[in-house]
Amino acid sequence: MSQGVNGEFTFENVPDGEYVVAIAGQTMTTKQRHDIVPLSKIFDGAEFQTNDVSQKIVIQNGVVSVPGLVDVNNEPETEIIFGVVHHAYSVTLTSKYGKFIFGTQNGNQDFGTEVDVNGTPLQVFTAYQGGLRTFEQNNNIFASNAGVLDGDRINNITDKLPEPTLSDEEKAMGITFVGWLAEPAYATPSSYDNSDLRTMAERYPTLAGSLLSPSDAISFVALDDITLRAVFNIPHHSVTFATNSDKGQINDKDNNKASYVEKQFEGNNKKIAELPTVQAKPGYKFLGWYADLTENVIPETELKEMVVNQNLKFYAKYEKADPEVSNIPVINPISEGDTKVTGIGINGSKIKVTFPDGTSKETTVNNNEWSIDFTRPFKYGEQINANQTEVQEGVEKLVSPIVSQTVVNPKKSENPIVLAVKEEAAAVTGKGIAGSTIIVTFKDGSKVATTVAENGTWSVEVPKTAALKKGDNVSVVQIEKDKLPSSAVDATAVLDEKADALKPKTSFVEEGTNAELSPTVEGLVSKKDIPNYKYVTTEVVDGNLVHVYKKVDEKPDKPEQPETTTTSTHTTTKVPSIPTVSTPVRPSVSTSKSMHNTQSTATKETSAVATLPKTGTQDGTLFVVIGLLLTVVGIVVYKKNNA
């Protein structure tokens, strides 16, 4: 048997053989971890003990020898052949904020970064590497414990752990250092076992998740490697926007309507930046936000730039406003025997239709059109009423006035006239029956309605979504009072210069000689009185109007009769003279732009004077001739028959 104390061994009753001296992982007395001092690196010639297992020791015939190194005899002998010291544990510090700064050349050394289990970037500083380290200085080799010895405390080697240095921005946020957390998630490999990835929760169960003050962090007993995380106090503030729900609503982050919304801000240096959207209810107008009893509205730009360093609350301010009334809808003509009511309205609006029996139904306008079925066929003379409620940004406007439509016999309206459509034109224009409804459909499907003026003209603005390009078609339908819609008349947009070149002209000539009696004018112009001449007829020559006159004696024997023959080198058509009549009185109906449609709710009795067939204006000749010019006045016109 052999035993040793402080490196001195005695051997008693040991059989002959070869032996080695091995150092156990823990000393038998304290169970503390230890490291073997590599004496071969420190003392020249002391190569006997280089690890925790010695070279061979030979016992032969009771004599102990270490071949080639030590002579062993029965006399006591002292020789340093190995050293044993307590194991040193590592100390690692991490922080989400700030940096570990020391007296380096640039004052800011990068010690590296890691991430915790949540993916949060962390500054990592290894204050002590742990284990046994050797170094050379002045041609001497030294060994040192690079950490906290097993069973010791951090305050045995330092009186304070280095705290992270915050940036100016982090200081402005109001961040303050609080202490250290026994890091439960971040794992640092053990200095004595590279496969050891245990966390602090496993190494120090009693400290796991505990917040340690700076003094407590250096006072606990080291039993394993140590990882501590810097803990900071970060101020949090809320900003609340509230409203009187009777006057308006606020859109929350999910675009839901609410009476208040609350935003959270981290730190003391964040700006409000964004304001919630307020939707005032009908009869109210949103003015802005105020914060105190004065109810003075804070300018929006000033409010967005406001720095949040405390809890804030703002209130919506309103004023009463005249309620906005919805536009009236358009009811398409209804013929006897129909079972459906159709019309035009503002997209997304609600349409309420009241039937002759007093019942009502509602529907929603889709693609600017609406339709509601009735339970039986309509009878001639019955009246159908409708109103419209527009919805703007989720808020309903006041309901529109009621508009009516009377069931008529199924007679078809006259086709409208569409004048030349130019590329990039702002409006589409034409002529029709005074008081009739004109509906124009553009290439994107949008529909715009208007009413023909008393002078027989109409015009609708081109929607921004349907800007006219060369080759684009527009489709126009006319609906006369108590009649079915006309066939659709299509017109194709042409280049501006081409449209100008195709404009018709009107001339005034003498019969037989074709001598010009009055200057030629642009456009289609009615006949006029010319002294000493009598109007005979109107001809269409190459798409132009030619009013023909005959010279008369001062005392003609008998009245001239209109002629029905033609004399021209071009293909012509004569139109009989029609006496002028007084312009009939028509109810005035406002013209609508875009989809803001209007429709007369009542008719006005006309004077008992003659009216021209199918025109309602005094210029009957012009309308008859225009009907003959549809293929030659500079537009491409097609007719669609109603289904």
XYZ file of C-alpha atoms in Angstrom:
643
model
C 0.000 0.000 0.000
C 1.098 3.510 -0.715
C -0.173 6.880 0.369
C 0.936 10.450 0.068
C 0.375 13.882 1.497
C 1.402 17.105 -0.272
C 3.160 15.093 -2.958
C 5.227 12.817 -0.624
C 4.465 9.130 -0.964
C 5.469 6.073 1.044
C 5.134 2.504 -0.158
C 4.478 -0.376 2.247
C 3.767 -3.993 1.431
C 3.523 -3.217 -2.268
C 4.161 -6.258 -4.459
C 6.730 -6.047 -7.178
C 5.443 -4.545 -10.426
C 5.000 -1.337 -12.433
C 2.771 1.432 -11.042
C 1.677 5.003 -11.766
C 0.489 7.756 -9.460
C -2.965 9.120 -10.517
C -4.692 12.221 -9.173
C -8.425 11.762 -8.640
C -10.892 14.283 -10.127
C -11.794 15.482 -6.635
C -9.791 15.509 -3.510
C -10.962 13.062 -0.980
C -11.403 15.602 1.794
C -13.388 18.511 0.278
C -14.826 17.071 -2.943
C -13.578 20.192 -4.709
C -12.650 20.277 -8.391
C -8.949 20.704 -9.083
C -6.475 21.185 -11.947
C -2.974 19.724 -12.411
C -0.230 22.308 -12.679
C 1.905 21.471 -15.778
C 5.256 21.555 -13.910
C 7.135 20.486 -17.027
C 6.327 23.909 -18.463
C 7.445 25.723 -15.333
C 10.458 23.839 -13.955
C 13.224 22.594 -16.158
C 13.992 18.915 -15.628
C 10.748 18.257 -13.742
C 9.215 16.132 -16.419
C 7.995 13.431 -14.123
C 4.510 14.772 -13.538
C 2.893 16.406 -16.609
C -0.706 15.407 -16.132
C -2.913 13.730 -13.588
C -1.194 10.373 -14.306
C 2.522 9.921 -13.586
C 5.110 7.942 -15.520
C 5.795 4.333 -14.545
C 7.064 3.570 -11.054
C 8.833 0.208 -10.770
C 8.965 -1.880 -7.585
C 11.334 -4.838 -7.789
C 12.407 -6.909 -4.799
C 10.897 -4.204 -2.619
C 13.016 -1.500 -4.207
C 11.192 1.474 -5.744
C 12.648 3.192 -8.799
C 11.639 5.663 -11.472
C 13.888 4.673 -14.339
C 15.948 7.528 -15.742
C 14.527 10.224 -13.497
C 14.647 9.674 -9.738
C 16.829 7.468 -7.585
C 14.742 6.070 -4.796
C 16.291 4.776 -1.597
C 15.182 4.176 1.890
C 16.246 7.624 2.994
C 13.621 10.384 3.089
C 13.925 12.515 -0.067
C 12.009 15.615 -1.259
C 11.412 16.238 -4.961
C 8.708 18.417 -6.589
C 7.214 16.288 -9.300
C 3.604 17.678 -9.701
C 1.177 20.299 -8.397
C -2.581 20.312 -7.748
C -4.756 23.444 -7.490
C -8.476 24.171 -7.191
C -10.373 24.538 -10.491
C -11.233 28.096 -11.598
C -14.718 28.811 -13.042
C -15.445 31.243 -15.878
C -17.488 34.445 -15.477
C -19.446 35.641 -18.563
C -21.534 38.831 -18.736
C -24.257 39.571 -21.351
C -26.403 42.618 -22.087
C -29.132 43.642 -24.547
C -28.328 47.328 -24.136
C -25.073 49.267 -24.042
C -21.545 47.985 -24.596
C -18.758 46.710 -22.355
C -16.169 49.484 -22.700
C -12.673 49.473 -21.186
C -9.476 51.431 -21.521
C -8.665 50.191 -25.005
C -7.081 52.350 -27.659
C -10.395 53.417 -29.169
C -12.339 53.118 -25.934
C -14.858 50.689 -27.387
C -13.748 47.099 -27.803
C -16.087 44.668 -29.542
C -16.317 41.564 -27.372
C -18.739 39.783 -29.707
C -22.443 39.048 -29.726
C -24.675 36.041 -29.187
C -28.440 35.517 -29.169
C -30.657 34.097 -26.470
C -33.325 31.446 -27.009
C -35.766 34.166 -28.125
C -33.378 35.426 -30.803
C -32.518 38.621 -28.922
C -29.009 39.901 -29.801
C -26.757 40.160 -26.753
C -23.414 41.826 -26.131
C -21.160 39.153 -24.608
C -18.122 39.831 -22.436
C -16.070 37.013 -20.880
C -14.653 38.598 -17.749
C -12.794 35.402 -16.686
C -12.102 32.453 -18.970
C -11.910 29.846 -16.223
C -9.476 26.949 -15.849
C -5.673 27.031 -15.489
C -3.663 29.309 -17.757
C 0.087 29.632 -18.276
C 1.926 32.612 -19.689
C 5.511 33.699 -20.255
C 6.970 36.978 -19.040
C 10.609 38.073 -18.883
C 11.718 34.577 -19.927
C 9.801 33.098 -17.020
C 6.755 30.862 -17.300
C 3.882 31.451 -14.903
C 0.687 29.539 -14.154
C -2.505 31.220 -12.942
C -6.107 30.461 -12.171
C -8.197 32.351 -14.796
C -11.434 32.627 -12.849
C -13.191 32.118 -9.559
C -11.841 29.133 -7.618
C -14.154 26.322 -6.711
C -15.831 27.264 -3.432
C -14.756 30.903 -3.627
C -16.814 33.999 -4.513
C -16.388 36.561 -7.292
C -15.594 39.197 -4.665
C -12.428 37.232 -3.853
C -10.975 38.497 -7.154
C -12.886 41.766 -7.812
C -15.044 44.159 -5.868
C -17.374 45.002 -8.809
C -18.489 43.547 -12.119
C -18.169 45.893 -15.130
C -21.539 47.374 -16.109
C -22.508 48.059 -19.763
C -22.059 51.647 -20.928
C -25.237 53.054 -22.501
C -25.239 55.125 -25.690
C -26.605 58.678 -25.734
C -29.747 57.441 -27.474
C -30.292 54.733 -24.867
C -29.805 57.291 -22.115
C -32.365 59.536 -23.824
C -34.795 56.616 -23.753
C -34.508 56.674 -19.967
C -32.914 53.231 -19.657
C -31.218 52.632 -16.286
C -29.112 49.708 -15.030
C -30.788 47.707 -12.235
C -28.648 44.640 -11.567
C -27.794 41.160 -12.814
C -29.945 38.184 -13.682
C -28.774 34.619 -13.149
C -29.233 33.983 -16.867
C -31.636 31.047 -17.320
C -31.386 30.646 -21.071
C -27.987 31.658 -22.418
C -25.504 28.736 -22.308
C -21.738 29.187 -22.000
C -19.534 26.110 -22.620
C -17.716 25.044 -19.505
C -13.991 25.778 -19.509
C -13.254 22.252 -18.287
C -15.691 20.394 -20.556
C -16.412 21.741 -24.035
C -19.433 19.491 -24.395
C -21.077 21.021 -21.320
C -23.860 23.354 -22.524
C -25.816 23.499 -19.307
C -27.596 26.756 -18.490
C -27.419 28.709 -15.271
C -30.792 27.259 -14.338
C -29.156 23.834 -14.312
C -25.878 24.934 -12.700
C -27.414 27.141 -10.018
C -31.036 26.018 -9.484
C -31.507 28.260 -6.451
C -30.453 31.383 -8.394
C -32.211 30.676 -11.695
C -34.203 33.736 -12.794
C -33.249 35.723 -9.696
C -32.468 39.440 -9.954
C -29.202 40.121 -8.142
C -27.994 43.505 -6.989
C -24.409 44.435 -7.967
C -23.219 43.348 -4.497
C -25.231 40.103 -4.464
C -23.899 39.191 -7.917
C -20.347 38.863 -6.546
C -21.199 37.254 -3.198
C -22.582 33.775 -3.960
C -20.352 30.666 -3.783
C -18.954 29.502 -7.134
C -19.874 25.881 -7.794
C -19.764 26.007 -11.592
C -19.249 28.392 -14.503
C -21.175 31.660 -14.085
C -23.237 33.620 -16.652
C -24.968 36.851 -15.615
C -27.202 39.098 -17.730
C -27.468 42.847 -17.205
C -30.980 43.974 -16.290
C -32.306 47.452 -17.119
C -35.378 49.436 -16.254
C -37.047 50.760 -19.426
C -39.904 53.269 -19.049
C -43.143 52.493 -20.894
C -45.868 55.037 -21.654
C -49.314 54.928 -23.241
C -51.016 57.441 -25.527
C -54.820 57.229 -25.629
C -57.125 58.776 -28.231
C -60.794 58.907 -27.214
C -64.030 60.152 -28.792
C -67.666 60.732 -27.963
C -69.209 57.755 -29.742
C -72.406 59.739 -30.372
C -70.446 62.118 -32.607
C -67.892 59.874 -34.259
C -65.788 56.734 -34.133
C -62.078 55.902 -34.256
C -60.534 53.209 -36.425
C -58.361 50.882 -34.329
C -55.297 48.989 -35.599
C -57.564 46.318 -37.126
C -59.707 49.034 -38.769
C -62.577 48.305 -36.391
C -64.706 51.139 -35.060
C -64.021 52.010 -31.424
C -64.593 54.792 -28.903
C -60.875 54.872 -28.024
C -57.521 53.469 -29.089
C -54.328 53.144 -27.056
C -50.737 53.020 -28.319
C -47.741 51.842 -26.266
C -44.315 53.526 -26.396
C -41.010 52.165 -25.006
C -38.577 54.749 -23.666
C -38.782 58.513 -23.241
C -37.695 59.660 -26.707
C -40.326 58.285 -29.110
C -42.637 60.600 -31.084
C -46.367 60.028 -31.559
C -45.767 60.133 -35.348
C -49.124 58.629 -36.423
C -52.669 59.654 -35.535
C -55.751 57.428 -35.716
C -58.469 58.032 -38.301
C -61.727 59.557 -37.065
C -65.043 59.061 -38.855
C -67.545 61.761 -37.905
C -71.193 60.771 -37.809
C -73.781 62.567 -39.953
C -74.402 66.032 -38.615
C -70.891 66.443 -37.167
C -67.509 67.535 -38.460
C -64.230 66.373 -36.869
C -61.952 69.325 -36.039
C -58.939 67.683 -34.382
C -57.545 66.586 -31.009
C -57.331 68.456 -27.701
C -55.747 67.517 -24.372
C -57.049 69.858 -21.659
C -60.147 71.656 -20.439
C -59.600 74.551 -22.828
C -60.434 72.172 -25.687
C -57.963 74.019 -27.872
C -57.180 71.846 -30.884
C -53.509 70.878 -31.211
C -52.222 71.264 -34.798
C -51.748 67.873 -36.428
C -48.077 68.460 -37.300
C -47.333 69.535 -33.736
C -49.125 66.512 -32.324
C -47.161 64.084 -34.508
C -43.848 65.630 -33.364
C -44.755 65.418 -29.672
C -42.260 63.289 -27.646
C -43.885 60.709 -25.368
C -42.204 60.750 -21.937
C -45.348 60.232 -19.874
C -48.846 58.824 -20.252
C -50.937 61.066 -22.527
C -54.609 61.272 -23.441
C -56.276 63.208 -26.256
C -59.937 63.790 -27.066
C -61.675 64.263 -30.419
C -63.348 67.624 -30.958
C -66.355 68.098 -33.245
C -68.684 70.811 -34.422
C -72.194 70.479 -35.728
C -72.444 70.393 -39.499
C -75.268 70.413 -41.981
C -76.082 66.798 -42.739
C -75.023 65.680 -46.196
C -77.926 64.404 -48.254
C -77.538 61.472 -50.624
C -78.041 61.955 -54.360
C -81.312 60.685 -55.795
C -81.110 57.429 -57.759
C -82.162 56.905 -61.371
C -85.103 54.573 -62.015
C -85.040 53.082 -65.483
C -88.355 53.210 -67.434
C -90.834 50.541 -66.396
C -93.156 49.020 -68.988
C -96.501 47.407 -68.402
C -95.938 43.719 -67.685
C -92.467 44.144 -66.189
C -91.779 42.435 -62.846
C -88.458 44.085 -62.063
C -87.349 47.627 -61.202
C -83.820 48.599 -62.282
C -81.775 51.752 -62.135
C -78.489 53.547 -61.559
C -76.972 54.742 -58.275
C -73.809 55.454 -56.345
C -71.733 52.291 -55.934
C -72.208 50.728 -52.489
C -75.302 52.811 -51.654
C -78.566 51.402 -50.313
C -81.641 51.646 -52.555
C -85.149 51.431 -51.087
C -88.019 50.857 -53.536
C -91.680 51.289 -52.595
C -94.136 49.380 -54.804
C -97.720 50.297 -55.771
C -99.126 48.009 -53.050
C -97.197 49.921 -50.365
C -94.582 47.241 -49.703
C -90.873 48.070 -49.815
C -87.624 46.274 -50.590
C -83.973 47.261 -50.248
C -80.849 46.405 -52.215
C -77.257 47.614 -52.633
C -75.853 49.323 -55.716
C -73.204 47.185 -57.408
C -71.116 48.523 -60.310
C -73.382 51.602 -60.295
C -76.483 49.484 -61.045
C -79.295 48.067 -58.921
C -82.284 45.762 -59.433
C -85.270 44.652 -57.321
C -87.983 42.106 -58.232
C -91.731 42.613 -57.630
C -94.231 39.868 -56.871
C -96.467 40.531 -59.919
C -96.378 42.278 -63.304
C -96.754 46.049 -63.173
C -99.872 47.700 -64.604
C -100.018 50.746 -66.838
C -100.074 53.990 -64.835
C -98.803 52.525 -61.537
C -96.131 54.528 -59.705
C -92.914 53.161 -58.189
C -90.894 55.257 -55.726
C -87.228 54.939 -54.731
C -84.649 56.711 -52.592
C -80.921 56.267 -52.030
C -78.732 56.252 -48.918
C -75.050 56.705 -49.711
C -72.378 55.153 -47.516
C -69.131 57.118 -47.293
C -66.212 55.510 -45.433
C -68.614 53.365 -43.470
C -70.921 56.237 -42.462
C -74.362 56.706 -43.989
C -75.447 60.075 -45.386
C -79.012 61.301 -44.986
C -81.486 59.557 -47.253
C -82.114 61.214 -50.625
C -85.425 62.722 -51.751
C -87.872 60.252 -53.268
C -87.830 59.816 -57.038
C -90.761 58.276 -58.914
C -91.306 56.367 -62.124
C -94.683 55.658 -63.761
C -95.380 52.414 -65.586
C -95.738 53.111 -69.326
C -96.689 51.310 -72.506
C -93.640 49.697 -74.103
C -92.681 52.359 -76.670
C -89.050 52.782 -77.565
C -87.147 56.078 -77.222
C -85.440 57.743 -80.149
C -81.721 57.049 -80.544
C -79.463 59.845 -79.255
C -76.891 61.659 -81.391
C -73.248 61.436 -80.260
C -70.971 64.172 -81.559
C -67.355 63.521 -82.496
C -65.432 61.937 -79.603
C -61.849 63.147 -79.380
C -58.910 61.406 -77.744
C -58.297 62.748 -74.197
C -61.556 64.722 -74.353
C -62.899 65.863 -70.988
C -66.522 65.241 -71.961
C -68.747 63.299 -74.339
C -71.428 65.481 -75.948
C -74.396 65.050 -78.219
C -78.009 65.885 -78.964
C -81.294 64.340 -78.001
C -84.892 64.910 -76.983
C -85.195 67.706 -74.420
C -85.910 66.378 -70.944
C -84.824 62.831 -71.776
C -82.279 60.897 -69.719
C -78.938 60.096 -71.358
C -76.841 57.209 -69.990
C -73.241 56.930 -71.221
C -71.268 53.722 -70.604
C -67.456 53.987 -70.772
C -64.799 51.384 -71.495
C -64.306 50.501 -67.811
C -68.009 49.808 -67.353
C -68.719 53.003 -65.414
C -72.001 54.713 -66.240
C -72.718 58.439 -66.161
C -76.245 59.825 -66.482
C -77.476 63.311 -67.395
C -80.551 65.057 -68.785
C -80.953 66.586 -72.238
C -81.202 70.372 -71.941
C -84.080 72.374 -73.421
C -81.924 73.292 -76.415
C -81.586 69.590 -77.231
C -77.935 69.194 -76.154
C -76.336 67.011 -73.510
C -72.849 66.515 -72.054
C -71.241 64.162 -69.508
C -67.775 64.328 -67.997
C -65.371 61.479 -68.731
C -64.497 59.672 -65.449
C -60.819 59.642 -64.516
C -60.924 55.840 -64.638
C -62.011 55.877 -68.292
C -59.736 58.467 -69.919
C -60.368 58.367 -73.659
C -57.704 56.975 -75.966
C -57.823 56.509 -79.713
C -60.076 53.554 -80.530
C -61.976 53.563 -77.203
C -65.741 53.086 -77.530
C -68.497 54.793 -75.574
C -72.086 53.571 -75.636
C -74.998 56.014 -75.292
C -78.672 55.276 -74.577
C -81.547 57.786 -74.478
C -84.647 57.304 -72.320
C -87.592 59.548 -73.107
C -90.321 60.132 -70.571
C -92.740 57.205 -70.427
C -90.787 55.254 -73.066
C -88.404 52.336 -73.165
C -84.651 52.955 -73.572
C -83.408 53.546 -77.089
C -80.979 51.331 -78.900
C -77.377 51.865 -77.802
C -75.378 54.202 -80.025
C -71.616 53.568 -79.991
C -68.980 56.171 -80.791
C -65.232 55.614 -81.203
C -62.655 58.129 -80.028
C -60.440 59.548 -82.794
C -57.356 61.745 -82.844
C -58.072 65.406 -82.236
C -56.885 66.609 -85.657
C -58.958 63.929 -87.398
C -62.053 64.936 -85.502
C -61.512 68.580 -86.436
C -61.094 67.667 -90.101
C -64.399 65.786 -90.088
C -66.477 68.608 -88.634
C -69.470 69.362 -90.939
C -70.092 72.798 -92.430
C -73.246 74.681 -93.391
C -73.534 76.851 -96.513
C -76.286 79.028 -98.021
C -76.532 78.960 -101.871
C -78.803 80.075 -104.710
C -80.786 77.430 -106.522
C -79.458 76.597 -109.941
C -76.269 78.709 -109.741
C -74.933 77.473 -106.358
C -73.839 81.063 -105.754
C -72.976 81.627 -102.077
C -75.596 83.895 -100.510
C -74.042 83.972 -97.013
C -70.629 82.928 -95.582
C -70.171 79.210 -94.889
C -70.116 78.417 -91.151
C -68.679 75.547 -89.066
C -71.079 72.932 -87.750
C -74.710 72.151 -88.442
C -76.691 75.397 -88.561
C -80.422 75.887 -89.242
C -81.700 77.785 -92.267
C -82.139 81.534 -91.926
C -83.903 84.378 -93.694
C -82.030 85.988 -96.608
C -83.455 89.206 -98.143
C -85.034 88.762 -101.617
C -84.669 84.986 -101.338
C -87.004 82.247 -100.292
C -85.886 79.051 -98.634
C -86.420 76.035 -100.884
C -84.803 72.965 -99.324
C -81.784 71.589 -97.481
C -79.334 69.171 -99.065
C -76.627 66.928 -97.604
C -73.516 67.145 -99.779
C -70.427 65.118 -98.742
C -71.514 65.309 -95.146
C -72.117 69.079 -95.198
C -75.419 70.959 -94.946
C -76.449 73.094 -97.947
C -79.478 75.372 -97.515
C -80.875 76.211 -100.983
C -82.737 79.478 -101.687
C -84.605 80.841 -104.717
C -84.701 84.485 -105.694
C -88.245 85.862 -105.587
C -90.021 88.769 -107.282
C -91.377 91.519 -105.127
C -94.929 90.435 -106.034
C -95.033 86.729 -106.778
C -98.099 85.428 -108.625
C -98.517 82.467 -106.272
C -96.731 80.845 -103.332
C -93.808 78.639 -104.125
C -94.157 74.932 -103.329
C -91.284 72.957 -101.868
C -89.391 70.875 -104.383
C -88.490 67.250 -103.898
C -85.881 66.798 -106.620
C -82.135 67.051 -106.300
C -79.548 68.757 -108.500
C -75.944 68.208 -107.548
C -72.865 66.502 -108.819
C -72.771 64.789 -105.416
C -75.192 62.397 -103.851
C -77.766 64.601 -102.023
C -80.944 64.294 -100.064
C -83.593 67.042 -99.917
C -85.567 67.672 -96.801
C -88.935 69.467 -97.058
C -89.148 72.881 -95.464
C -90.693 72.857 -92.041
C -92.156 76.066 -90.639
C -90.644 77.380 -87.449
C -92.645 77.012 -84.254
C -92.398 78.264 -80.714
C -90.083 76.378 -78.395
C -92.135 74.155 -76.074
C -91.785 74.640 -72.351
C -89.920 71.752 -70.642
C -89.208 71.208 -66.946
C -85.626 72.083 -66.085
C -83.604 69.135 -64.771
C -80.094 69.655 -63.445
C -77.230 67.946 -65.236
C -75.243 65.446 -63.179
C -71.521 64.793 -63.328
C -69.801 61.480 -62.746
C -72.399 59.258 -61.035
C -74.235 62.084 -59.196
C -77.412 61.378 -61.150
C -80.550 63.480 -61.083
C -84.038 62.707 -62.264
C -87.120 64.895 -62.409
C -89.653 64.061 -59.765
C -92.505 65.909 -61.455
C -93.486 67.105 -64.919
C -94.656 70.553 -65.944
C -97.571 71.243 -68.318
C -96.355 72.511 -71.691
C -97.961 75.321 -73.657
C -100.440 74.350 -76.313
C -98.171 75.112 -79.262
C -96.992 72.874 -82.033
C -93.876 70.818 -81.438
C -91.712 69.043 -83.923
C -92.049 65.275 -84.067
C -89.446 63.408 -81.948
C -87.464 66.542 -81.050
C -89.307 68.847 -78.724
C -87.404 71.849 -80.206
C -88.118 74.390 -82.902
C -85.215 73.327 -85.125
C -86.911 70.378 -86.750
C -84.989 70.602 -89.994
C -81.681 70.321 -88.194
C -82.651 67.167 -86.325
C -83.993 65.429 -89.400
C -80.813 66.247 -91.303
C -78.579 65.217 -88.429
C -80.240 61.842 -88.532
C -79.011 61.499 -92.095
C -75.479 62.517 -91.152
C -74.742 59.867 -88.552
C -72.243 58.066 -90.774
C -70.434 61.140 -92.133
C -70.031 63.747 -89.337
C -66.637 62.572 -88.138
C -67.603 59.785 -85.741
C -68.058 56.070 -86.060
C -71.585 55.239 -85.025
C -73.133 51.872 -84.594
C -76.589 50.980 -83.465
C -77.444 48.245 -81.076
C -80.931 46.838 -81.050
C -82.496 46.297 -77.671
C -82.813 42.681 -76.731
